PDB file of C-alpha atoms in Angstrom:
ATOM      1  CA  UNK A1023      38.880 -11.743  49.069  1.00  0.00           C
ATOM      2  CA  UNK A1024      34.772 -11.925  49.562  1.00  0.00           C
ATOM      3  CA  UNK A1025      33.126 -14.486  50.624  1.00  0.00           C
ATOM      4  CA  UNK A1026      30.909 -16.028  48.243  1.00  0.00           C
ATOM      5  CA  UNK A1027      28.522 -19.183  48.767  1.00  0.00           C
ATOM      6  CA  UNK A1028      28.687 -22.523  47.629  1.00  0.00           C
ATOM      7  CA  UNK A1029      26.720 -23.270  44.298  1.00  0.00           C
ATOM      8  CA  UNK A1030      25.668 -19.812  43.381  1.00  0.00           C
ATOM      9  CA  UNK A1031      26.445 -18.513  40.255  1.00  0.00           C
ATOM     10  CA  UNK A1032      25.337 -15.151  38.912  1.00  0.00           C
ATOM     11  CA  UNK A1033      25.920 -12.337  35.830  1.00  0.00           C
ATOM     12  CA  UNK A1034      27.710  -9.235  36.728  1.00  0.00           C
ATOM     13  CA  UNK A1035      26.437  -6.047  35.226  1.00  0.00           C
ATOM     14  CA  UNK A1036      28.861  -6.053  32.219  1.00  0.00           C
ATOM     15  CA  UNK A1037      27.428  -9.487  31.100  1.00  0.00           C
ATOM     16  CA  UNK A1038      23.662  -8.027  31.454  1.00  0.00           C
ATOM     17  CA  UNK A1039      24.767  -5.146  29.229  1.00  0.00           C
ATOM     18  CA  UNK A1040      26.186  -6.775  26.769  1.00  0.00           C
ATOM     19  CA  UNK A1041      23.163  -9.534  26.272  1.00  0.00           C
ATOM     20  CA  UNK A1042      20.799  -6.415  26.397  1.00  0.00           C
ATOM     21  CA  UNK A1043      22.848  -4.502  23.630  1.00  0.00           C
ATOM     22  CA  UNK A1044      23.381  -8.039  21.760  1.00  0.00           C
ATOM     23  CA  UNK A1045      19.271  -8.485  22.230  1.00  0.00           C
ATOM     24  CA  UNK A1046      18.537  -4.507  20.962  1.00  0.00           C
ATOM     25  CA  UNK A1047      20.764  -5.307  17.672  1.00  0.00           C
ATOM     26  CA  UNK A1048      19.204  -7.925  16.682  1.00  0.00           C
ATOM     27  CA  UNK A1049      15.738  -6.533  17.620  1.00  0.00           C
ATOM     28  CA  UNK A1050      16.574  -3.452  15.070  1.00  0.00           C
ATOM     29  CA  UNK A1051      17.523  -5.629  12.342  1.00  0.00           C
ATOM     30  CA  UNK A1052      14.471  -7.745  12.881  1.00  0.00           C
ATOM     31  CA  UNK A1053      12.209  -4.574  12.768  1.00  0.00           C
ATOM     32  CA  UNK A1054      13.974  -3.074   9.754  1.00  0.00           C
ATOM     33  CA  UNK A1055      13.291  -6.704   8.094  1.00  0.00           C
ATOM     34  CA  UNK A1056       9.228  -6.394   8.951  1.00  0.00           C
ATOM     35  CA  UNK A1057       8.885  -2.708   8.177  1.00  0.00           C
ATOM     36  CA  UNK A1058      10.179  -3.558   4.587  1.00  0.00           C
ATOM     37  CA  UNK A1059       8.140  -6.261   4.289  1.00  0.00           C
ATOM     38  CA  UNK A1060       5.098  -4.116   5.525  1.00  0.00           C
ATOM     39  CA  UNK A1061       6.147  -1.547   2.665  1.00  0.00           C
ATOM     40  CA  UNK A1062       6.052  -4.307   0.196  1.00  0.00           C
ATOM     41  CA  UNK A1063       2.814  -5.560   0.929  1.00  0.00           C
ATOM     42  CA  UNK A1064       1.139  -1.985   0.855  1.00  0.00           C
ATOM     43  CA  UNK A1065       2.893  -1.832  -3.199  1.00  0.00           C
ATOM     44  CA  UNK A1066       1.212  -5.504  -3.690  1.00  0.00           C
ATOM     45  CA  UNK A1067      -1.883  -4.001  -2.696  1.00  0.00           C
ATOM     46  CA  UNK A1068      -2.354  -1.198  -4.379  1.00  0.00           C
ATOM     47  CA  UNK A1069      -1.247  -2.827  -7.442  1.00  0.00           C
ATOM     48  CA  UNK A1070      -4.079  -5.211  -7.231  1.00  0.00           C
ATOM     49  CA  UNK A1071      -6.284  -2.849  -6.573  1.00  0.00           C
ATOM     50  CA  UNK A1072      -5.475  -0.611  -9.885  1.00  0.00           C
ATOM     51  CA  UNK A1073      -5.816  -3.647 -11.564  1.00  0.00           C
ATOM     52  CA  UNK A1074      -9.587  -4.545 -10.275  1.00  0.00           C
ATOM     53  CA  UNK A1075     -10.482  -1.013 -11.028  1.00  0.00           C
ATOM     54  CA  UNK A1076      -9.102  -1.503 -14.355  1.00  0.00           C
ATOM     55  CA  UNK A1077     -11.511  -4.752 -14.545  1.00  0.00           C
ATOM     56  CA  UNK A1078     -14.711  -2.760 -13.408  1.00  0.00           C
ATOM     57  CA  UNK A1079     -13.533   0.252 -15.761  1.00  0.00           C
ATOM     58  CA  UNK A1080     -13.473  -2.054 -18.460  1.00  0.00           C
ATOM     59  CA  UNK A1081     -16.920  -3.321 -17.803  1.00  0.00           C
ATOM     60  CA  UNK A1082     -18.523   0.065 -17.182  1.00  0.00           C
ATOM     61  CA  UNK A1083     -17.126   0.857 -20.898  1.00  0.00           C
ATOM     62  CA  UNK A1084     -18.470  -2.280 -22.384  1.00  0.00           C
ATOM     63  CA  UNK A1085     -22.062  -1.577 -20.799  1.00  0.00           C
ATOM     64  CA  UNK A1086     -21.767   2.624 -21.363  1.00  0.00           C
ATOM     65  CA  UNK A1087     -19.336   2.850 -24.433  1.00  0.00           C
ATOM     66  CA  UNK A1088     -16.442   4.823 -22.660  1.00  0.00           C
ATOM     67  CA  UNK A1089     -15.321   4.891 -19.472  1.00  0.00           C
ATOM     68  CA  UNK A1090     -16.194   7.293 -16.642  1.00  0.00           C
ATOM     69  CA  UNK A1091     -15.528  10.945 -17.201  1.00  0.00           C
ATOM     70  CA  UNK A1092     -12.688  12.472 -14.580  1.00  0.00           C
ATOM     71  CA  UNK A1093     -15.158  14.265 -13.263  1.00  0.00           C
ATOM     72  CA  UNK A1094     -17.623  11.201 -12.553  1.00  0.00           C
ATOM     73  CA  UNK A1095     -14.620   9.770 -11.058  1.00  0.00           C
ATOM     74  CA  UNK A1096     -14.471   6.376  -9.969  1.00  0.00           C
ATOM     75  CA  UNK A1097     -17.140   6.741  -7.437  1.00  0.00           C
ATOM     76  CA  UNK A1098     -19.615   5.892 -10.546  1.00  0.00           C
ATOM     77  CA  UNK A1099     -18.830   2.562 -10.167  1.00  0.00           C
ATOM     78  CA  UNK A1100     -20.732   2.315  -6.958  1.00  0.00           C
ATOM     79  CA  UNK A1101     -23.717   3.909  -8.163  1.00  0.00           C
ATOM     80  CA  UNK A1102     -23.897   3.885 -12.045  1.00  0.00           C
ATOM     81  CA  UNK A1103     -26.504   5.448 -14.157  1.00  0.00           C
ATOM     82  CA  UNK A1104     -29.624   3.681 -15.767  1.00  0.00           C
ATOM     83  CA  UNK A1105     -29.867   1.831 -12.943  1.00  0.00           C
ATOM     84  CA  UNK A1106     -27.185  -0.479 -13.445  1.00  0.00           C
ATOM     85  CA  UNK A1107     -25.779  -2.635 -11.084  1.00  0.00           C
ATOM     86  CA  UNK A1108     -22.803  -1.661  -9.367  1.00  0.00           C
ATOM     87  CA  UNK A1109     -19.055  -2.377 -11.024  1.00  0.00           C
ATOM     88  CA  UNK A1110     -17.875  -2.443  -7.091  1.00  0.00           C
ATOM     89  CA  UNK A1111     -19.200  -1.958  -3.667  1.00  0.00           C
ATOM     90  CA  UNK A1112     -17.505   0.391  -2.900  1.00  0.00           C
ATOM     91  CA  UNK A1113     -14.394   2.559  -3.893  1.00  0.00           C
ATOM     92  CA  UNK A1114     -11.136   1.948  -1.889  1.00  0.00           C
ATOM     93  CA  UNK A1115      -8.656   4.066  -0.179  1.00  0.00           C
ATOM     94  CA  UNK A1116      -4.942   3.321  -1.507  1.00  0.00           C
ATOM     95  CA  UNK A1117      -2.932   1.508   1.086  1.00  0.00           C
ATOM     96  CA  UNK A1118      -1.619   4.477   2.539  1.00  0.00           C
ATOM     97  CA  UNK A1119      -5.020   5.792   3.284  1.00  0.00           C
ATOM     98  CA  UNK A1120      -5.765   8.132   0.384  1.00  0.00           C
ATOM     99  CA  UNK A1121      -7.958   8.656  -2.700  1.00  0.00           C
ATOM    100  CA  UNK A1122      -6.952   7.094  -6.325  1.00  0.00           C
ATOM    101  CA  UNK A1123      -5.891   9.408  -9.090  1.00  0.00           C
ATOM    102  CA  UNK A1124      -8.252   8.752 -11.983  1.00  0.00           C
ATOM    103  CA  UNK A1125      -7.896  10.674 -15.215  1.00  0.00           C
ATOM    104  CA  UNK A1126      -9.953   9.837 -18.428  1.00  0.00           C
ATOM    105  CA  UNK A1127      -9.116  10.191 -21.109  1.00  0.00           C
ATOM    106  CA  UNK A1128      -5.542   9.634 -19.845  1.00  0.00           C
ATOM    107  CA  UNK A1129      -2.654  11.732 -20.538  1.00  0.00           C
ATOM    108  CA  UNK A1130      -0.757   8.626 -20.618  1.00  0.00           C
ATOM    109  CA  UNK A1131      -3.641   6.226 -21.959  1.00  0.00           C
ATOM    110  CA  UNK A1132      -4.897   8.347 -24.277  1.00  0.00           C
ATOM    111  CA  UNK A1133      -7.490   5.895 -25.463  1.00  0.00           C
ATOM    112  CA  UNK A1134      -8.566   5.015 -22.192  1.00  0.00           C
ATOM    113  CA  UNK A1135      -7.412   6.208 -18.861  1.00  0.00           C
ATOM    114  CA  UNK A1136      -4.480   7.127 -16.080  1.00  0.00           C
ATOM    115  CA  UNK A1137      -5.101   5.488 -12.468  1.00  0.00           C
ATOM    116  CA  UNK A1138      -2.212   6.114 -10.102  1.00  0.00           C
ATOM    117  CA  UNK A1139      -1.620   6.119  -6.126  1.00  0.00           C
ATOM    118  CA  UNK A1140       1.293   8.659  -4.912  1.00  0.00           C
ATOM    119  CA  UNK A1141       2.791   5.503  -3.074  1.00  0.00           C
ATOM    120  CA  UNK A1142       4.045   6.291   0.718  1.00  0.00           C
ATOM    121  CA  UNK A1143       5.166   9.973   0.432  1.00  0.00           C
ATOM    122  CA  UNK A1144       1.717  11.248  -0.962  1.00  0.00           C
ATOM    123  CA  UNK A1145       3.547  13.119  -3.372  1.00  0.00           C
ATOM    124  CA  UNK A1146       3.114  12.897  -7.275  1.00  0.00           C
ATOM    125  CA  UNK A1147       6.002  12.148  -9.006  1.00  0.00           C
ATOM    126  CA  UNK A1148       9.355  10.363  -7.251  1.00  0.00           C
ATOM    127  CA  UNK A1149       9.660   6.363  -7.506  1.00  0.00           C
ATOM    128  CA  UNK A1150       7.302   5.174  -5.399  1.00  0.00           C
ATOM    129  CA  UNK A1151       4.219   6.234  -7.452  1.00  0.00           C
ATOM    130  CA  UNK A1152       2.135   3.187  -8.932  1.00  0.00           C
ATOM    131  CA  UNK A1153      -0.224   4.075 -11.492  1.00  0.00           C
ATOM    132  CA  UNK A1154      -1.697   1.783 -14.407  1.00  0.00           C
ATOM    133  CA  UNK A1155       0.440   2.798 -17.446  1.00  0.00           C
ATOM    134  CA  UNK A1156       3.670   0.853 -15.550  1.00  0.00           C
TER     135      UNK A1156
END
């Protein structure tokens, strides 16, 4: 039998293991939780902002008679013609770090216009697309 002394108390090796694993579990679920959540937020966004460009499309059409050509793009609402003020100040990358889709006249607006971001994967098409015609 080994000696041990009075009043000490320690973990053996197996009981440091098994709070470490217990500790990495619930560390992964955690994460998993947040990373969601993170995801989320990014849709949130870029929903909002198709809706303000919506709002400064709208204006630009009031004060031009039609919105911005595809071709002007939605950079025109920085720097509009006759002088006008600007609808924004300036145009905004989609969550994910790319450019907005903007089509006018729309192929799914026809009387106005299609504004879309690919979503996470970049890719058009798939379900995590959010464009304006949703």
């Amino acid at each position: 039998m080994r000696p041990t002394l009075a009043g000490t108390s320690g973990m053996t090796l197996l009981e440091i293991m098994v709070v470490m694993v217990i500790l990495g579990l619930i560390a992964s679920l955690v994460g998993v939780a947040v990373l969601d959540q993170l995801e989320e937020a990014k849709i949130k966004a870029s929903k909002t902002q198709i809706h303000d460009f919506g709002q400064a499309l709208d204006l630009f059409k009031l004060d031009f008679g039609a919105y911005p050509s595809t071709s002007e793009g939605l950079q025109v609402l920085t720097s509009p013609p006759d002088n006008k003020k600007p609808y924004m100040k300036t145009v905004p990358k989609d969550p994910w770090g790319r450019d907005y889709v903007y089509i006018s006249p729309g192929s799914h607006n026809a009387s106005s216009f299609d504004l879309e971001s690919y979503g996470a994967d970049g890719n058009d098409g798939g379900n995590d697309d959010i464009e304006n015609w949703q």
